[in-house]
Short mmCIF file of N, CA and C in Angstrom, two decimals:
data_model
loop_
_atom_site.label_atom_id
_atom_site.label_comp_id
_atom_site.label_asym_id
_atom_site.label_seq_id
_atom_site.Cartn_x
_atom_site.Cartn_y
_atom_site.Cartn_z
N MET A 300 157.92 129.97 140.57
CA MET A 300 156.77 130.58 141.21
C MET A 300 156.56 129.94 142.58
N ALA A 301 156.38 130.77 143.58
CA ALA A 301 156.14 130.28 144.94
C ALA A 301 154.70 129.78 145.04
N THR A 302 154.52 128.78 145.89
CA THR A 302 153.20 128.20 146.10
C THR A 302 152.82 128.31 147.58
N ALA A 303 151.58 128.01 147.87
CA ALA A 303 151.12 127.98 149.26
C ALA A 303 151.90 126.95 150.05
N ASP A 304 152.25 125.84 149.43
CA ASP A 304 153.05 124.81 150.11
C ASP A 304 154.43 125.36 150.48
N ASP A 305 155.02 126.18 149.60
CA ASP A 305 156.32 126.79 149.89
C ASP A 305 156.19 127.74 151.08
N VAL A 306 155.13 128.55 151.09
CA VAL A 306 154.91 129.47 152.22
C VAL A 306 154.81 128.67 153.51
N ARG A 307 154.00 127.64 153.50
CA ARG A 307 153.80 126.82 154.70
C ARG A 307 155.13 126.21 155.17
N ARG A 308 155.86 125.60 154.28
CA ARG A 308 157.12 124.94 154.63
C ARG A 308 158.12 125.93 155.21
N LEU A 309 158.29 127.07 154.56
CA LEU A 309 159.27 128.05 155.02
C LEU A 309 158.82 128.76 156.29
N ALA A 310 157.55 129.10 156.37
CA ALA A 310 157.05 129.76 157.58
C ALA A 310 157.21 128.84 158.80
N LEU A 311 156.89 127.57 158.64
CA LEU A 311 156.98 126.64 159.76
C LEU A 311 158.41 126.26 160.10
N SER A 312 159.37 126.61 159.24
CA SER A 312 160.77 126.36 159.54
C SER A 312 161.35 127.41 160.48
N LEU A 313 160.64 128.50 160.68
CA LEU A 313 161.14 129.58 161.53
C LEU A 313 160.91 129.24 163.01
N PRO A 314 161.82 129.68 163.88
CA PRO A 314 161.70 129.34 165.29
C PRO A 314 160.36 129.76 165.90
N GLY A 315 159.76 128.85 166.64
CA GLY A 315 158.54 129.14 167.36
C GLY A 315 157.29 129.22 166.50
N ALA A 316 157.41 128.89 165.22
CA ALA A 316 156.27 129.05 164.30
C ALA A 316 155.30 127.88 164.42
N MET A 317 154.04 128.19 164.29
CA MET A 317 152.99 127.18 164.24
C MET A 317 151.91 127.67 163.28
N GLU A 318 151.12 126.76 162.79
CA GLU A 318 150.02 127.10 161.89
C GLU A 318 148.71 126.99 162.64
N LYS A 319 147.83 127.96 162.41
CA LYS A 319 146.51 127.94 163.02
C LYS A 319 145.51 128.55 162.04
N LEU A 320 144.38 127.89 161.89
CA LEU A 320 143.34 128.40 161.02
C LEU A 320 142.63 129.56 161.72
N ALA A 321 142.47 130.67 161.02
CA ALA A 321 141.76 131.84 161.55
C ALA A 321 141.08 132.54 160.38
N TRP A 322 139.86 132.97 160.57
CA TRP A 322 139.09 133.63 159.53
C TRP A 322 138.99 132.76 158.28
N GLY A 323 139.05 131.46 158.46
CA GLY A 323 138.96 130.53 157.35
C GLY A 323 140.23 130.40 156.53
N MET A 324 141.34 130.98 157.02
CA MET A 324 142.60 130.95 156.30
C MET A 324 143.72 130.46 157.21
N PRO A 325 144.74 129.81 156.62
CA PRO A 325 145.89 129.42 157.43
C PRO A 325 146.67 130.67 157.86
N THR A 326 147.00 130.74 159.13
CA THR A 326 147.87 131.80 159.63
C THR A 326 149.09 131.15 160.24
N PHE A 327 150.19 131.86 160.21
CA PHE A 327 151.44 131.38 160.78
C PHE A 327 151.80 132.36 161.87
N ARG A 328 151.95 131.81 163.06
CA ARG A 328 152.13 132.66 164.23
C ARG A 328 153.18 132.07 165.15
N LEU A 329 153.57 132.88 166.12
CA LEU A 329 154.55 132.43 167.09
C LEU A 329 153.83 131.77 168.25
N GLU A 330 154.36 130.63 168.69
CA GLU A 330 153.76 129.92 169.80
C GLU A 330 153.69 130.81 171.03
N SER A 331 154.70 131.61 171.25
CA SER A 331 154.71 132.51 172.41
C SER A 331 153.88 133.74 172.10
N GLY A 332 152.71 133.81 172.64
CA GLY A 332 151.85 134.97 172.45
C GLY A 332 150.94 134.91 171.25
N GLY A 333 151.18 134.01 170.34
CA GLY A 333 150.30 133.84 169.20
C GLY A 333 150.33 134.96 168.17
N ARG A 334 151.38 135.76 168.16
CA ARG A 334 151.46 136.86 167.18
C ARG A 334 151.57 136.32 165.77
N ILE A 335 150.69 136.79 164.91
CA ILE A 335 150.69 136.34 163.51
C ILE A 335 151.79 137.07 162.74
N PHE A 336 152.55 136.31 161.96
CA PHE A 336 153.56 136.95 161.10
C PHE A 336 153.29 136.70 159.62
N ALA A 337 152.39 135.80 159.29
CA ALA A 337 152.05 135.56 157.89
C ALA A 337 150.71 134.84 157.81
N SER A 338 150.07 134.99 156.68
CA SER A 338 148.82 134.26 156.43
C SER A 338 148.71 134.00 154.94
N LEU A 339 147.99 132.97 154.60
CA LEU A 339 147.69 132.70 153.20
C LEU A 339 146.29 133.21 152.90
N ASP A 340 146.13 133.88 151.78
CA ASP A 340 144.80 134.31 151.37
C ASP A 340 143.99 133.08 150.99
N ASP A 341 142.68 133.22 150.97
CA ASP A 341 141.81 132.06 150.76
C ASP A 341 141.96 131.43 149.38
N ASP A 342 142.58 132.12 148.44
CA ASP A 342 142.79 131.52 147.11
C ASP A 342 144.19 130.92 146.94
N ASP A 343 145.01 131.00 147.99
CA ASP A 343 146.39 130.48 147.97
C ASP A 343 147.27 131.16 146.93
N LYS A 344 146.87 132.31 146.42
CA LYS A 344 147.67 133.02 145.42
C LYS A 344 148.44 134.19 146.00
N ALA A 345 148.12 134.54 147.25
CA ALA A 345 148.80 135.65 147.91
C ALA A 345 148.95 135.33 149.38
N MET A 346 149.90 136.03 149.99
CA MET A 346 150.07 135.90 151.44
C MET A 346 150.10 137.29 152.04
N GLY A 347 149.73 137.36 153.29
CA GLY A 347 149.83 138.59 154.05
C GLY A 347 151.03 138.50 154.97
N VAL A 348 151.74 139.61 155.13
CA VAL A 348 152.89 139.68 156.02
C VAL A 348 152.89 141.01 156.76
N LYS A 349 153.56 141.02 157.89
CA LYS A 349 153.70 142.26 158.64
C LYS A 349 154.60 143.21 157.85
N CYS A 350 154.23 144.48 157.87
CA CYS A 350 155.01 145.50 157.18
C CYS A 350 154.69 146.84 157.83
N PRO A 351 155.69 147.59 158.25
CA PRO A 351 155.41 148.90 158.84
C PRO A 351 154.57 149.75 157.88
N LYS A 352 153.56 150.41 158.43
CA LYS A 352 152.67 151.23 157.60
C LYS A 352 153.43 152.22 156.74
N GLU A 353 154.50 152.80 157.30
CA GLU A 353 155.25 153.82 156.55
C GLU A 353 156.04 153.25 155.38
N ASP A 354 156.20 151.94 155.31
CA ASP A 354 156.94 151.32 154.21
C ASP A 354 156.05 150.81 153.08
N ARG A 355 154.77 150.64 153.36
CA ARG A 355 153.89 149.97 152.39
C ARG A 355 153.77 150.71 151.06
N GLU A 356 153.52 151.99 151.11
CA GLU A 356 153.31 152.76 149.87
C GLU A 356 154.52 152.67 148.95
N GLU A 357 155.71 152.77 149.53
CA GLU A 357 156.94 152.70 148.73
C GLU A 357 157.09 151.33 148.07
N LEU A 358 156.83 150.26 148.82
CA LEU A 358 156.93 148.92 148.26
C LEU A 358 155.92 148.71 147.12
N ILE A 359 154.69 149.15 147.36
CA ILE A 359 153.65 149.01 146.34
C ILE A 359 153.99 149.82 145.10
N ALA A 360 154.47 151.04 145.29
CA ALA A 360 154.83 151.89 144.14
C ALA A 360 155.99 151.29 143.35
N ALA A 361 156.96 150.69 144.06
CA ALA A 361 158.13 150.13 143.39
C ALA A 361 157.82 148.83 142.65
N GLU A 362 156.92 148.01 143.21
CA GLU A 362 156.62 146.72 142.61
C GLU A 362 155.13 146.39 142.76
N PRO A 363 154.28 147.11 142.03
CA PRO A 363 152.83 146.91 142.18
C PRO A 363 152.35 145.54 141.73
N GLU A 364 153.13 144.87 140.89
CA GLU A 364 152.75 143.52 140.47
C GLU A 364 152.99 142.51 141.59
N LYS A 365 153.79 142.89 142.57
CA LYS A 365 154.16 141.99 143.67
C LYS A 365 153.43 142.32 144.96
N PHE A 366 153.36 143.60 145.31
CA PHE A 366 152.82 144.02 146.60
C PHE A 366 151.51 144.78 146.44
N PHE A 367 150.58 144.57 147.37
CA PHE A 367 149.31 145.29 147.37
C PHE A 367 148.70 145.24 148.75
N MET A 368 147.68 146.05 148.94
CA MET A 368 146.90 146.02 150.19
C MET A 368 145.48 145.63 149.83
N ARG A 369 144.88 144.87 150.70
CA ARG A 369 143.47 144.51 150.51
C ARG A 369 142.64 145.62 151.14
N ALA A 370 141.98 146.40 150.30
CA ALA A 370 141.21 147.56 150.76
C ALA A 370 140.19 147.15 151.81
N GLY A 371 140.10 147.97 152.83
CA GLY A 371 139.14 147.72 153.90
C GLY A 371 139.61 146.71 154.92
N HIS A 372 140.71 146.04 154.65
CA HIS A 372 141.22 145.04 155.58
C HIS A 372 142.59 145.42 156.12
N ASP A 373 143.49 145.80 155.24
CA ASP A 373 144.87 146.08 155.64
C ASP A 373 145.09 147.55 156.00
N ASP A 374 144.14 148.40 155.68
CA ASP A 374 144.32 149.85 155.85
C ASP A 374 144.81 150.25 157.24
N ASN A 375 144.22 149.68 158.27
CA ASN A 375 144.51 150.11 159.63
C ASN A 375 145.53 149.24 160.35
N PHE A 376 146.13 148.32 159.64
CA PHE A 376 147.07 147.41 160.26
C PHE A 376 148.41 147.47 159.54
N ALA A 377 149.47 147.11 160.23
CA ALA A 377 150.81 147.06 159.64
C ALA A 377 150.93 145.75 158.88
N TRP A 378 150.25 145.68 157.74
CA TRP A 378 150.10 144.44 156.99
C TRP A 378 150.17 144.75 155.50
N LEU A 379 150.72 143.82 154.73
CA LEU A 379 150.88 143.98 153.30
C LEU A 379 150.64 142.63 152.65
N ARG A 380 150.12 142.62 151.44
CA ARG A 380 149.90 141.37 150.68
C ARG A 380 150.99 141.21 149.63
N VAL A 381 151.31 139.95 149.37
CA VAL A 381 152.35 139.60 148.39
C VAL A 381 151.77 138.57 147.43
N ARG A 382 151.82 138.86 146.15
CA ARG A 382 151.38 137.89 145.13
C ARG A 382 152.47 136.85 144.96
N LEU A 383 152.15 135.61 145.26
CA LEU A 383 153.15 134.54 145.22
C LEU A 383 153.74 134.35 143.83
N ALA A 384 152.92 134.47 142.79
CA ALA A 384 153.41 134.27 141.42
C ALA A 384 154.43 135.32 141.00
N ALA A 385 154.46 136.46 141.68
CA ALA A 385 155.37 137.54 141.30
C ALA A 385 156.74 137.43 141.97
N LEU A 386 156.88 136.52 142.91
CA LEU A 386 158.16 136.38 143.60
C LEU A 386 159.20 135.75 142.68
N GLU A 387 160.43 136.22 142.79
CA GLU A 387 161.50 135.75 141.91
C GLU A 387 161.90 134.31 142.19
N ASP A 388 162.00 133.96 143.47
CA ASP A 388 162.45 132.62 143.83
C ASP A 388 162.18 132.36 145.30
N GLU A 389 162.57 131.17 145.76
CA GLU A 389 162.33 130.78 147.14
C GLU A 389 163.12 131.65 148.12
N GLU A 390 164.28 132.13 147.71
CA GLU A 390 165.08 133.00 148.57
C GLU A 390 164.34 134.29 148.88
N GLU A 391 163.68 134.86 147.88
CA GLU A 391 162.93 136.08 148.11
C GLU A 391 161.74 135.82 149.04
N LEU A 392 161.04 134.71 148.83
CA LEU A 392 159.94 134.34 149.71
C LEU A 392 160.43 134.19 151.15
N TYR A 393 161.53 133.50 151.33
CA TYR A 393 162.08 133.29 152.67
C TYR A 393 162.47 134.62 153.30
N ALA A 394 163.11 135.50 152.56
CA ALA A 394 163.52 136.81 153.08
C ALA A 394 162.31 137.61 153.55
N ILE A 395 161.23 137.57 152.80
CA ILE A 395 160.01 138.29 153.18
C ILE A 395 159.42 137.69 154.44
N LEU A 396 159.38 136.36 154.53
CA LEU A 396 158.85 135.70 155.73
C LEU A 396 159.71 135.99 156.96
N VAL A 397 161.02 135.96 156.80
CA VAL A 397 161.91 136.26 157.93
C VAL A 397 161.72 137.69 158.39
N ASP A 398 161.60 138.63 157.47
CA ASP A 398 161.38 140.02 157.85
C ASP A 398 160.08 140.17 158.65
N SER A 399 159.05 139.50 158.22
CA SER A 399 157.78 139.55 158.94
C SER A 399 157.90 138.88 160.30
N TRP A 400 158.58 137.74 160.35
CA TRP A 400 158.81 137.02 161.61
C TRP A 400 159.52 137.92 162.62
N ARG A 401 160.55 138.65 162.14
CA ARG A 401 161.31 139.57 163.01
C ARG A 401 160.39 140.59 163.67
N GLN A 402 159.43 141.09 162.91
CA GLN A 402 158.53 142.11 163.43
C GLN A 402 157.57 141.56 164.48
N ALA A 403 157.29 140.27 164.42
CA ALA A 403 156.37 139.64 165.38
C ALA A 403 157.10 139.04 166.57
N ALA A 404 158.36 138.68 166.40
CA ALA A 404 159.09 137.96 167.45
C ALA A 404 159.41 138.85 168.64
N PRO A 405 159.22 138.30 169.84
CA PRO A 405 159.62 139.06 171.04
C PRO A 405 161.14 139.15 171.14
N ARG A 406 161.61 140.11 171.86
CA ARG A 406 163.06 140.38 172.01
C ARG A 406 163.82 139.11 172.41
N LYS A 407 163.28 138.32 173.33
CA LYS A 407 163.96 137.11 173.80
C LYS A 407 164.19 136.12 172.64
N MET A 408 163.21 136.01 171.77
CA MET A 408 163.34 135.11 170.62
C MET A 408 164.36 135.66 169.62
N LEU A 409 164.33 136.96 169.40
CA LEU A 409 165.32 137.59 168.51
C LEU A 409 166.73 137.39 169.05
N ASP A 410 166.89 137.56 170.36
CA ASP A 410 168.20 137.38 170.98
C ASP A 410 168.69 135.94 170.84
N ALA A 411 167.76 134.99 170.88
CA ALA A 411 168.11 133.57 170.78
C ALA A 411 168.46 133.16 169.35
N HIS A 412 168.08 133.99 168.37
CA HIS A 412 168.31 133.66 166.96
C HIS A 412 168.91 134.86 166.22
N PRO A 413 170.13 135.24 166.58
CA PRO A 413 170.74 136.42 165.94
C PRO A 413 170.91 136.27 164.43
N GLU A 414 171.02 135.03 163.95
CA GLU A 414 171.16 134.81 162.50
C GLU A 414 169.90 135.24 161.74
N LEU A 415 168.77 135.27 162.42
CA LEU A 415 167.52 135.71 161.80
C LEU A 415 167.15 137.13 162.21
N ALA A 416 167.72 137.59 163.29
CA ALA A 416 167.36 138.90 163.82
C ALA A 416 168.08 140.04 163.11
N GLY A 417 168.94 139.70 162.16
CA GLY A 417 169.65 140.74 161.42
C GLY A 417 170.83 141.32 162.18
N ARG A 418 171.23 140.62 163.25
CA ARG A 418 172.34 141.12 164.07
C ARG A 418 173.50 140.13 164.12
N GLY A 419 173.36 138.99 163.42
CA GLY A 419 174.39 137.98 163.61
C GLY A 419 175.17 137.64 162.43
#
């Protein structure tokens, strides 16, 4: 089972990542521009990640025990919640964080890290 400590460790291992408290919760963002790519919910049992709006419904339908949206909060944003206890292992957690990081990273950062940008 993934923990908040695992999220923090893996998120901060990504290039340009930093932690900043916002809305009373830890957020993980890129130093360049401050774009958020992940956050921990206030109970440390779920995390928020970037996810294209058009992909959310399919992910939730396929694995509702793992993925959800926080009503009234995620509706208008390209954001999805992940229940940490439902993740299979650390590799899955890392893959989800990298995917979210890719969506937040500027082109220059993606070009500098092709191994994470899905092109290398």
